[in-house]
Coordinates of C-alpha atoms in Angstrom, one line a residue:
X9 CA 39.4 -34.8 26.0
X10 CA 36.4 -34.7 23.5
X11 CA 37.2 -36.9 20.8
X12 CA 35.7 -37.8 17.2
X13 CA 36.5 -41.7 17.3
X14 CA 34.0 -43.8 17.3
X15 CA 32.0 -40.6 15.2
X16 CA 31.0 -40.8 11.3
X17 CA 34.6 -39.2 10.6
X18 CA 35.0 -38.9 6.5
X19 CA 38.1 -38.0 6.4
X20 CA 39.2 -41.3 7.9
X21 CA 36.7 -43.3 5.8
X22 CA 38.1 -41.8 2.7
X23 CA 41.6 -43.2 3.7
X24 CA 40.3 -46.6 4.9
X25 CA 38.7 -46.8 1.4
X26 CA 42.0 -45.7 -0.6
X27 CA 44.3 -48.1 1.0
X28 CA 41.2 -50.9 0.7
X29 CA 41.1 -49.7 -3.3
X30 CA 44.9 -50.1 -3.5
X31 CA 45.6 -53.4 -1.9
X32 CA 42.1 -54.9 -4.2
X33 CA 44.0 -53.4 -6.9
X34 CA 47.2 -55.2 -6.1
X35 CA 45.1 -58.4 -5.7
X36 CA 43.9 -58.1 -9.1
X37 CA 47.3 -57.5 -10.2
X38 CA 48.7 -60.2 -8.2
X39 CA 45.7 -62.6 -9.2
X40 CA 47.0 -62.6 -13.1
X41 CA 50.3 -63.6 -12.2
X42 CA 49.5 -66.5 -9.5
X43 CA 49.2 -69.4 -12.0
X44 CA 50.9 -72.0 -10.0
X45 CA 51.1 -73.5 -6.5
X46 CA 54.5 -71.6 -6.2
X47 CA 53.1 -68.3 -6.6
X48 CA 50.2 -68.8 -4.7
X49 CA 52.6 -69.8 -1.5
X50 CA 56.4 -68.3 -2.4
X51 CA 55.8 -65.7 -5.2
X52 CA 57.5 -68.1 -7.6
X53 CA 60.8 -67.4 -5.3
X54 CA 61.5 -64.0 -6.9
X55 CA 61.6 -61.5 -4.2
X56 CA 64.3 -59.3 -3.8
X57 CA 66.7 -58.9 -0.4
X58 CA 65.2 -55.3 0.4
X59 CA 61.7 -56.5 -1.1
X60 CA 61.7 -59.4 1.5
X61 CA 63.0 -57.4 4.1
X62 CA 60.2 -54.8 4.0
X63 CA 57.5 -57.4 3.5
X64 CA 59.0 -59.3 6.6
X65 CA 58.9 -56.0 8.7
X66 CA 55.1 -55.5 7.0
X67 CA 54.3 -58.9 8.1
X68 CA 56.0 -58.7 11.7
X69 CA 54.9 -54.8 12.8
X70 CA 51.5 -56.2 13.3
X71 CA 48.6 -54.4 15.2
X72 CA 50.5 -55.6 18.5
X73 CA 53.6 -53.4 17.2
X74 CA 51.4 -50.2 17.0
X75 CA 48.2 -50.1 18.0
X76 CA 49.4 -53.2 21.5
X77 CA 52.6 -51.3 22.5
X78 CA 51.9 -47.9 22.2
X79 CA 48.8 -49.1 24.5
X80 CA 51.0 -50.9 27.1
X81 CA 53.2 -48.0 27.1
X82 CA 50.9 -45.4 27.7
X83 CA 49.3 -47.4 30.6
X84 CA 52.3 -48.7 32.4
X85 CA 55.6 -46.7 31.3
X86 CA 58.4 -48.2 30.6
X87 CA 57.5 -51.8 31.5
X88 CA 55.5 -51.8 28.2
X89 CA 58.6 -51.5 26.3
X90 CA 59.3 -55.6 27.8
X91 CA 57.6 -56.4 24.4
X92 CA 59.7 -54.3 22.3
X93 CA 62.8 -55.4 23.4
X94 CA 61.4 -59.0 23.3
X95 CA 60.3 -58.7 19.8
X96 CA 63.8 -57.5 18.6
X97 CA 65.7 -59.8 20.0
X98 CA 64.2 -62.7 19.0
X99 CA 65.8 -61.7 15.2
X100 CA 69.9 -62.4 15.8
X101 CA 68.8 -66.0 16.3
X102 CA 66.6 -65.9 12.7
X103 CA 69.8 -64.6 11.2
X104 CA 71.8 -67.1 12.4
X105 CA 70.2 -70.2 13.0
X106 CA 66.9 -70.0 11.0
X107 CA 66.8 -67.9 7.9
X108 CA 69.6 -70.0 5.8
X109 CA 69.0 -73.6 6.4
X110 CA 65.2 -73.1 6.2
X111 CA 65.9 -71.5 2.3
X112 CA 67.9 -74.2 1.8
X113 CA 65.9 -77.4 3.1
X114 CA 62.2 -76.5 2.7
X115 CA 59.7 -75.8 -0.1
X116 CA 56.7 -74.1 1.3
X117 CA 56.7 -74.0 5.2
X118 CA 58.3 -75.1 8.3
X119 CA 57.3 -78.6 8.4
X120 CA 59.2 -79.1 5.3
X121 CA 62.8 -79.0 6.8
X122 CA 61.5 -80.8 10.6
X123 CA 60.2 -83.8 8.1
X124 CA 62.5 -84.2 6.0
X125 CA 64.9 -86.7 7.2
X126 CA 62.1 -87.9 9.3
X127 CA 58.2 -90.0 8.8
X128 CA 56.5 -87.3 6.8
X129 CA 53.1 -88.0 8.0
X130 CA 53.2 -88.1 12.1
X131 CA 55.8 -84.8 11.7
X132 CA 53.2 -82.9 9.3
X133 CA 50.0 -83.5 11.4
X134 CA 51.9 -82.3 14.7
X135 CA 53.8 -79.1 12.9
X136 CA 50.3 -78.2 11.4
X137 CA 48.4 -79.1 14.9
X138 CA 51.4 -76.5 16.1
X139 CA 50.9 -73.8 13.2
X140 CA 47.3 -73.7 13.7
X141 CA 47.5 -73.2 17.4
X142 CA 49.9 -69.9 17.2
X143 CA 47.7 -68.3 13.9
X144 CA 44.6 -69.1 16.2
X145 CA 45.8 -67.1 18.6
X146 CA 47.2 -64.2 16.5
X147 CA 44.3 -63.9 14.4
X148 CA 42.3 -63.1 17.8
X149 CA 44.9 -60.3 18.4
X150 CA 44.5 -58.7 14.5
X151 CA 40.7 -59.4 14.4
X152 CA 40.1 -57.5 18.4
X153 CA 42.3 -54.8 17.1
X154 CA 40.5 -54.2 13.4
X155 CA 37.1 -54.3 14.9
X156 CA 37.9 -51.8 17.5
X157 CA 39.6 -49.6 15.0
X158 CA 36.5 -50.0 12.6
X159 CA 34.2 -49.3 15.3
X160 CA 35.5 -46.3 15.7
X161 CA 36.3 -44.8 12.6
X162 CA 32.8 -45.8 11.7
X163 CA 30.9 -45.6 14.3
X164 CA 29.6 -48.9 14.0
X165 CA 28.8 -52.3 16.4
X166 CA 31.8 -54.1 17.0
X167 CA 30.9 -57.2 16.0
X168 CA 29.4 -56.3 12.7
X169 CA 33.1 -54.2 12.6
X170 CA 34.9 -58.1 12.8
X171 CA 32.6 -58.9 9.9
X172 CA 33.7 -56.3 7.8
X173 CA 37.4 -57.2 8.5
X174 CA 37.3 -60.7 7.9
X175 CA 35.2 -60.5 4.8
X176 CA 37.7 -57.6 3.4
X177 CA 40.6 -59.9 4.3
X178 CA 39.3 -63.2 2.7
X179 CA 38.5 -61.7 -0.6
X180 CA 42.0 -60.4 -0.6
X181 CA 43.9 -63.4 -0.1
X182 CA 41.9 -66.3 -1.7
X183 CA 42.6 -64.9 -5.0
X184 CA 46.2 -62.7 -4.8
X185 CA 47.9 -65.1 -2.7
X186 CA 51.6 -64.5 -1.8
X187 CA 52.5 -62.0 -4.3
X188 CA 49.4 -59.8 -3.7
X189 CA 50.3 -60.5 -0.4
X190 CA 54.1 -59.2 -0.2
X191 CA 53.8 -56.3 -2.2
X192 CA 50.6 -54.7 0.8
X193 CA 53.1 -56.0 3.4
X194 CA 55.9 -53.9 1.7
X195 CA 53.2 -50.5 1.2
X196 CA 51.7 -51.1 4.8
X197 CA 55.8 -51.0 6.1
X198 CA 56.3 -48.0 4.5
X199 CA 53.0 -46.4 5.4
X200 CA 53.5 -47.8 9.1
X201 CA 57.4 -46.4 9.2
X202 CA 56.4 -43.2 7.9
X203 CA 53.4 -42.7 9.6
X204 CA 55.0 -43.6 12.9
X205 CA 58.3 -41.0 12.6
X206 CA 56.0 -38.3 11.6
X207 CA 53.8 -38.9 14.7
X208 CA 56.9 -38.9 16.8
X209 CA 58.7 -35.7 15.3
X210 CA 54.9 -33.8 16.5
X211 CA 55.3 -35.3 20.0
X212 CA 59.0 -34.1 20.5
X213 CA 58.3 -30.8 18.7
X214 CA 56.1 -30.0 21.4
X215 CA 59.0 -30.9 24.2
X216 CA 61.3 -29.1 22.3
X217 CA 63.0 -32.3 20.1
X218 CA 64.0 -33.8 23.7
X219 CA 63.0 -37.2 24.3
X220 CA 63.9 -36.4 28.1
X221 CA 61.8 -33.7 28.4
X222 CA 59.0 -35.7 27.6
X223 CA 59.7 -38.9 30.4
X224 CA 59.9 -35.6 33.0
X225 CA 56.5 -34.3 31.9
X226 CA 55.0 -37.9 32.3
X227 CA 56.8 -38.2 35.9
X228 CA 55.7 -34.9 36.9
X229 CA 51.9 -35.8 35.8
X230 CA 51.4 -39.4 36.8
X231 CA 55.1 -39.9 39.4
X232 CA 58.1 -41.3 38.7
X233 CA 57.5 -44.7 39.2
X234 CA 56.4 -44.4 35.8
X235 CA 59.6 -44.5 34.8
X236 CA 60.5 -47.5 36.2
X237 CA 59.3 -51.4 36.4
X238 CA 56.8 -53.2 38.0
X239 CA 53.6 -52.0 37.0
X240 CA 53.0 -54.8 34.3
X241 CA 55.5 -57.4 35.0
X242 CA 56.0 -57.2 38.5
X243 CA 57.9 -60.8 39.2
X244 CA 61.3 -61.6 37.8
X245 CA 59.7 -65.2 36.8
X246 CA 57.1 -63.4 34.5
X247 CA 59.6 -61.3 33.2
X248 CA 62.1 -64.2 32.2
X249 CA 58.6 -66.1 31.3
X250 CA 57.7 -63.7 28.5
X251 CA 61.4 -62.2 27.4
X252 CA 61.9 -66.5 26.6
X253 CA 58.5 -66.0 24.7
X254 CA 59.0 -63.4 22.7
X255 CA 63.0 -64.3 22.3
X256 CA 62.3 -67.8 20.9
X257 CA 58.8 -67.4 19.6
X258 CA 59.7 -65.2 16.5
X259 CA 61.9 -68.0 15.3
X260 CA 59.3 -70.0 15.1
X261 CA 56.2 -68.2 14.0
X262 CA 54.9 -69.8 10.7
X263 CA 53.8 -66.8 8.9
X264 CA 57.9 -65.0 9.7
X265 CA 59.4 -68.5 8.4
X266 CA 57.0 -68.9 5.1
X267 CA 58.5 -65.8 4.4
X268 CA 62.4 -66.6 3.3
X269 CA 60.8 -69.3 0.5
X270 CA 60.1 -66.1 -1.5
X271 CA 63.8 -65.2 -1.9
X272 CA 65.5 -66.9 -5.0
X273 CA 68.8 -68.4 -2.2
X274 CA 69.9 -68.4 1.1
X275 CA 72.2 -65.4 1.0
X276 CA 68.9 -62.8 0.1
X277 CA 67.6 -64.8 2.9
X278 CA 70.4 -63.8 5.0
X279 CA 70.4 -60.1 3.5
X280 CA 66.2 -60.2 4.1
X281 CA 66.6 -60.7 7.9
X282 CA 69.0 -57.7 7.9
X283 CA 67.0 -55.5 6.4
X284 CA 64.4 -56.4 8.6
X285 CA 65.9 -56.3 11.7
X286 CA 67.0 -52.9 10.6
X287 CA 63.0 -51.5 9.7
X288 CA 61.7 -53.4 13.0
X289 CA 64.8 -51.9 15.4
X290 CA 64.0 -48.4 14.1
X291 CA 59.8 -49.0 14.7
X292 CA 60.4 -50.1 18.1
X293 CA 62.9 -47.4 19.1
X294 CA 60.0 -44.9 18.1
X295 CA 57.0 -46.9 19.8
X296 CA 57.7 -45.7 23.2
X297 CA 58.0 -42.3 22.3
X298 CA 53.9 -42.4 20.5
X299 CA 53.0 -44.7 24.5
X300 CA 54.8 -41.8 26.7
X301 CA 53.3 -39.2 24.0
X302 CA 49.6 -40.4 24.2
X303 CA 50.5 -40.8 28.4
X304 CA 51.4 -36.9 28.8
X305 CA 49.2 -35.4 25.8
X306 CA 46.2 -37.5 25.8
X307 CA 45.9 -38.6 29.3
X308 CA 45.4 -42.6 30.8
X309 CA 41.7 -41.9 31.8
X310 CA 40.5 -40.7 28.1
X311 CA 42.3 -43.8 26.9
X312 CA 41.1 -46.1 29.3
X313 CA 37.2 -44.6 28.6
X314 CA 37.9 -45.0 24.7
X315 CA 39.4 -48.9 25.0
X316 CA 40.5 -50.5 28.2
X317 CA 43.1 -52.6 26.9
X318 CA 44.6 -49.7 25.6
X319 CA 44.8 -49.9 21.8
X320 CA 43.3 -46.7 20.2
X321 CA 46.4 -44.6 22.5
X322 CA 48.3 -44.0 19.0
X323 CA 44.8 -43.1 17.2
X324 CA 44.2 -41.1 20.0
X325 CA 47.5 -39.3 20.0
X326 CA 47.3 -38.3 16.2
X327 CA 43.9 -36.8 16.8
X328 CA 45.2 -34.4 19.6
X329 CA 48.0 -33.6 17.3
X330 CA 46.8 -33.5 13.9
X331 CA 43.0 -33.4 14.4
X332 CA 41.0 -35.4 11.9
X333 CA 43.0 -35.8 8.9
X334 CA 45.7 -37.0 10.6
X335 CA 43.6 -39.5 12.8
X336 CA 42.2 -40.9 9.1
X337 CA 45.6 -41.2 8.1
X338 CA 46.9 -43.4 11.5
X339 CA 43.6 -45.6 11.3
X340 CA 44.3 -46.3 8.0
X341 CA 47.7 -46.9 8.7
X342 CA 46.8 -49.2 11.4
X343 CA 44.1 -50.9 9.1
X344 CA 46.7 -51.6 6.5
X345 CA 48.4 -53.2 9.0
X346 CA 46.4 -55.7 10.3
X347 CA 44.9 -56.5 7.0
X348 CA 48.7 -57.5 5.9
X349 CA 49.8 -59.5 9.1
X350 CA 46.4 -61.4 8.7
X351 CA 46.9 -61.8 5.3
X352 CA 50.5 -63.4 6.1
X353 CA 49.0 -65.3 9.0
X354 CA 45.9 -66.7 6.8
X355 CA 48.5 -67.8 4.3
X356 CA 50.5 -70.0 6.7
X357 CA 47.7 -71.4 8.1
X358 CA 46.5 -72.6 4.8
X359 CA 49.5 -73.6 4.0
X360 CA 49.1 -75.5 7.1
X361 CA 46.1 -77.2 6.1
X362 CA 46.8 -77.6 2.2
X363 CA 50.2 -78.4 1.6
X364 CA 51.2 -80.1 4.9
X365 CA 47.9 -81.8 5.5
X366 CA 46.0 -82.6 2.2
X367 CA 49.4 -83.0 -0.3
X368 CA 51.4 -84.3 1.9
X369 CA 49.3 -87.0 4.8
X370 CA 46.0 -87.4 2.8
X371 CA 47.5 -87.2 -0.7
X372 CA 51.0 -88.7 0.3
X373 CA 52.8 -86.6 -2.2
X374 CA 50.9 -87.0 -5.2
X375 CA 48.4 -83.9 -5.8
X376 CA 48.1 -81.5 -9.1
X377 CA 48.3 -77.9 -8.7
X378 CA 44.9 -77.0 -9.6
X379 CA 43.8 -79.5 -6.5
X380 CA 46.1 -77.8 -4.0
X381 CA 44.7 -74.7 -5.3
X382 CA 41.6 -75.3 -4.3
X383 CA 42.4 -77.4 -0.8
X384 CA 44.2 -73.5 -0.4
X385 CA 41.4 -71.5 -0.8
X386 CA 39.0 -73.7 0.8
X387 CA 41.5 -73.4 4.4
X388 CA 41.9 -70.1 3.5
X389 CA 38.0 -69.5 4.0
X390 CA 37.5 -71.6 6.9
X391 CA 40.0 -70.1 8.9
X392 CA 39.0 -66.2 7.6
X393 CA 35.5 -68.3 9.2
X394 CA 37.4 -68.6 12.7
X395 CA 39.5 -65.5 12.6
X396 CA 35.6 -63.7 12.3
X397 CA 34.2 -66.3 15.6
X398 CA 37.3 -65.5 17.8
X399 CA 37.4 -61.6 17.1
X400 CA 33.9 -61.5 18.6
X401 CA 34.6 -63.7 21.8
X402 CA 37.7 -62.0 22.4
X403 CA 36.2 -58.7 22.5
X404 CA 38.7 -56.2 25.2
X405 CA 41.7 -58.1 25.3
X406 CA 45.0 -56.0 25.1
X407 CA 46.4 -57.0 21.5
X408 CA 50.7 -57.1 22.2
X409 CA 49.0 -59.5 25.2
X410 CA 47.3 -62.1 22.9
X411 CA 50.5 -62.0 20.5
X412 CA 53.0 -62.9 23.8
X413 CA 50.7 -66.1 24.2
X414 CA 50.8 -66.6 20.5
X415 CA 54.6 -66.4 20.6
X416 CA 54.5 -68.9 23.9
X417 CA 53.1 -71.6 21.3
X418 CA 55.3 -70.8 18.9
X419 CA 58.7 -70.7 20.9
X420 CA 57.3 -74.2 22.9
X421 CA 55.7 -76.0 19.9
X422 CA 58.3 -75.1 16.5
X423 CA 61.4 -73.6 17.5
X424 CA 62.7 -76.7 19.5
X425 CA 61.4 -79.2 17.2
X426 CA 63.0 -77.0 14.2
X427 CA 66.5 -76.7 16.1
X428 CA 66.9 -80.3 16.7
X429 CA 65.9 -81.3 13.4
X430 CA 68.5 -79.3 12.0
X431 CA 71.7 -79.3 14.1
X432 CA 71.1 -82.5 16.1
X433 CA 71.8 -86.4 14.1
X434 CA 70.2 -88.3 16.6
X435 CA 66.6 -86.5 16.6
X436 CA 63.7 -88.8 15.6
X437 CA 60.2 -89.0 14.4
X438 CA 58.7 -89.8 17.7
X439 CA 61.0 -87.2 19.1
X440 CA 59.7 -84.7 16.7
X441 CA 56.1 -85.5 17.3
X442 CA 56.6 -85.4 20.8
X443 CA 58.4 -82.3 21.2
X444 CA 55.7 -80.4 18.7
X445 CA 52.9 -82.1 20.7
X446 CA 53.9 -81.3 24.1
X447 CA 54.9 -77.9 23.7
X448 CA 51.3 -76.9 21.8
X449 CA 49.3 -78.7 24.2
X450 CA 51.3 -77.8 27.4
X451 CA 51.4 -74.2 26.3
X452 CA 47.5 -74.4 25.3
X453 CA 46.5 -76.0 29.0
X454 CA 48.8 -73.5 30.8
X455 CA 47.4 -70.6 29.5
X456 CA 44.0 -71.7 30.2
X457 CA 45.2 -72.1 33.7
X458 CA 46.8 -68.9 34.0
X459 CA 45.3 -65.6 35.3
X460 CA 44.9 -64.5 31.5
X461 CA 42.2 -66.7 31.0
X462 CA 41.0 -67.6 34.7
X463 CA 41.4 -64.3 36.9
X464 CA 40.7 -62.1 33.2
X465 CA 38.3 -63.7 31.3
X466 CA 36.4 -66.1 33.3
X467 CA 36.8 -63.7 36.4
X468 CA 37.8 -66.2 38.4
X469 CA 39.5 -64.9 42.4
X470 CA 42.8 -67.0 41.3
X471 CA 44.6 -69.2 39.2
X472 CA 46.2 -72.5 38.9
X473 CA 48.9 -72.1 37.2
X474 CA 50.8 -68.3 38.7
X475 CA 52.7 -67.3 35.2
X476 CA 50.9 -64.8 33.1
X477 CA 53.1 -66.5 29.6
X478 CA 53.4 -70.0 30.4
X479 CA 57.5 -69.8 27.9
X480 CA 59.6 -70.6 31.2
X481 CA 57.8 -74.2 31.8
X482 CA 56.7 -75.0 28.4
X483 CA 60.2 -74.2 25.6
X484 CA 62.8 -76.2 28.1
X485 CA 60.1 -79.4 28.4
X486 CA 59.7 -79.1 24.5
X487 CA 63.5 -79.7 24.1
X488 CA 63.5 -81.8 27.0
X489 CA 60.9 -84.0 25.3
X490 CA 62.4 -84.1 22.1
X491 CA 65.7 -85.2 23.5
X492 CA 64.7 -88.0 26.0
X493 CA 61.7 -89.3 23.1
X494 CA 64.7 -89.4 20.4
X495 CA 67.1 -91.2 23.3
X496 CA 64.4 -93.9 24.0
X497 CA 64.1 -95.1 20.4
X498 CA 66.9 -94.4 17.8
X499 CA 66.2 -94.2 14.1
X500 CA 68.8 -95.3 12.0
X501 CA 67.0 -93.9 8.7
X502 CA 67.1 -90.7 10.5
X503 CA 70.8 -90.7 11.3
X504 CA 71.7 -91.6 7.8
X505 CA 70.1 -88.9 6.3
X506 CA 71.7 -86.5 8.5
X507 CA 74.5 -86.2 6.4
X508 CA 72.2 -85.0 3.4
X509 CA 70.5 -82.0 5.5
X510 CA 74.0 -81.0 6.6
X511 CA 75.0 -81.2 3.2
X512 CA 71.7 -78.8 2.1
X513 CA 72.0 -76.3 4.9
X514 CA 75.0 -75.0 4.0
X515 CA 75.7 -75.5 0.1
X516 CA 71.7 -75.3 -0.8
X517 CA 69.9 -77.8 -2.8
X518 CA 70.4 -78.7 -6.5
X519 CA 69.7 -76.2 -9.2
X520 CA 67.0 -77.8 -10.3
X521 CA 65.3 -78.4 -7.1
X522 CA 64.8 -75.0 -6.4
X523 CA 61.4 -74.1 -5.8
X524 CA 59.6 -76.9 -8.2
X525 CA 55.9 -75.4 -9.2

């Protein structure tokens, strides 16, 4: 296949420079209204239900979603679809257990509700310790994926390509914050949506509308075991490894959580999480029709030649299908798409640094607004810094791949710790801090251990540690933790305030605590 990636293509520039004009625009926009350290984190609480849930799809559909899957997919068959199905699933238990009683308890992030019956100040540094470790992570995944995409829509280095990104990306969310933020996650989800059913409708037009048609043409060019597992997870301990990953992870990514303080009360919370589950079902159902598409139509070697983790497969796919302008249209598409996730991710982790760190250890409660303004920005450059480093280092990796470890962290480190601060009397600070600790650091040595990082990356012969996704050790030992920590030494503060949370996480808080600037 002769392809123009990675040519001076101006069609695709032109649409790279729209969506870059747009989303500037927005910034400016949003800039005007961010006047406070509500706006700047929550959008002042005024999102609506459907707003929410699009921005929550926007922030979730990441470059992993389009650019990872339809990779995995077109390189392995159906097995790429594990981290579909893992994604999805991991939403019934943010309806139900997450979504309400973190409106209800919290302010700004995550750590709020795990700290609040407990020491603020031990919590705080472990749940930021935490954060940071799943956003470093995730970042690598955006930042590999922009700088290939930018590469080749422009022709450029890759590194230089990172650059771009990052410095793009900074500018955007230093000065619009969380409303500038929302309203490119709730474009890029429309963009993404629409730009992903109209790919999919020119694949099955050309097998006749049938999705069938299309699995026998991939069987008949490249057999049948294509159809079936094994050929990316080929152990049923990896498997259950990464499904517990992905499963638990989602409920505890930071930049998914920050979200549901943007909503005005718990039940647009609730009615958020629909939506979104809706928008991310519908994606995903459509993702493995663009992997089995680029398979047949564009061929494994030609996308293997072009990237080797597999990445540009849906770029690929839209050039073979729709030429140039429709290849300008996917990679800006994709673009928007890792600019918004990042910008959701950066966010988090500054609110991270900011509110969890500075206002609430160093400050111990008692900073103005204009000071956590600039404590904001200030994280929100120095990670934007990191986001740049890490792109560069991690140059090749497949991008759904880096998010399944970033999800690990997340299910081992937050999710327990957030669980039994909310439905268990008898959790403790020590138990908190223990449970974060261990599940960050366990997760971190385990994939360092693993053939990822030693058989992948440092081209080692074999590795410690045999599990690819380290979720089936690391999320049982974080509750594990947490429970026989908590055991040890009982807090009576703790238990008294128990009542108070239950209290909060199902009738809300008082009017007038509501989202206090």
């Amino acid at each position: 296949m002769n392809t123009s990636l990675g040519q001076f293509n101006p069609l695709a520039i032109a649409f790279f420079f729209l969506f870059v004009a747009i989303s500037l625009g927005i910034t400016y926009w949003a800039a005007k209204r961010t006047t406070t350290t509500s706006h700047f984190y929550a959008a002042g609480g005024n999102i609506t239900g459907l707003q929410n849930g699009l921005a929550l799809a926007g922030d979730f559909m990441s470059a992993a979603s389009f650019l990872g899957i339809a990779g995995l997919v077109a390189l392995n068959g159906f097995d790429g679809l594990i981290y579909s199905i893992g994604f999805l699933v991991g939403w019934p238990i943010v309806m139900f257990l997450i979504a309400e009683p973190l409106r209800n308890l919290g302010k700004y992030t995550f750590a709020d509700v795990v700290a609040y019956r407990l020491r603020q100040t031990p919590v705080r540094i472990a749940a930021a310790i935490g954060t940071l470790a799943v956003i470093t992570f995730y970042l690598i995944a955006q930042m590999v994926g922009a700088g290939n995409l930018i590469k080749l829509l422009f022709g450029i280095d890759y590194d230089l390509a990172v650059l771009i990104v990052g410095g793009v990306m900074l500018a955007y969310v230093i000065f619009g914050g969380m409303i500038a933020t929302t309203w490119v996650q709730i474009i890029k989800a429309i963009l993404l949506l629409g730009g992903t059913v109209l790919l999919s409708i020119m694949v099955l037009a050309k097998f006749g509308m049938n999705p069938l048609a299309l699995f026998d043409a991939a069987a008949v060019k490249y057999k049948a075991s294509v159809l079936g597992p094994g050929k990316l997870v080929s152990d049923p301990w990896n498997a259950i490894s990464l499904g517990m990953s992905l499963m638990f992870g989602t409920a505890g990514l930071p930049h998914i959580l920050m979200r549901f303080y943007t909503v005005p009360d718990a039940k647009t919370a609730r009615n958020s999480v629909t939506y979104a589950t809706a928008f991310i079902g519908f994606f995903y159902l459509l993702t493995f029709i663009l992997g089995f598409g680029a398979m047949v139509l564009v061929g494994q070697a030609d996308i293997i030649k072009i990237d080797k983790g597999g990445n540009m497969a849906a770029p690929m796919l839209a050039e073979v299908l729709g030429g140039n302008a429709f290849l300008g249209f996917i990679a800006a598409v994709s673009f928007a798409t890792i600019l918004a996730v990042v910008a959701g991710l950066t966010l988090s982790g500054a609110a991270a640094l900011s509110h969890d760190l500075w206002v609430n250890v160093v400050r111990g409660g008692h900073a103005n607004d204009s000071e956590q303004f600039k404590v904001a920005r200030g994280a929100t450059l120095l990670l934007g810094i990191l986001a740049i480093i890490l792109g560069i280092v991690f140059k090749g990796q497949n991008v759904a791949y880096m998010v399944g470890l970033a999800f690990a962290i997340a299910a081992s480190a937050n999710f327990p710790a957030l669980i039994l601060s909310m439905l268990w009397r008898r959790f403790t600070t020590n138990g908190a801090v223990a449970s974060m600790l261990v599940g960050t650091i366990l997760a971190l040595v385990l994939i360092y251990l693993s053939p990822a990082i030693q058989i992948d990356v440092l081209k080692h012969s074999d590795a410690i540690f045999p599990l690819k996704n380290p979720g089936l050790i690391t999320i049982p030992l974080s509750f594990i933790v947490g429970i026989v920590v908590s055991l040890l030494a009982p807090e009576r503060l703790a238990q008294q305030k128990f009542a108070e949370v239950e209290h909060q996480i199902h009738m809300g808080p008082v009017a007038e605590d509501i989202l206090p600037s």
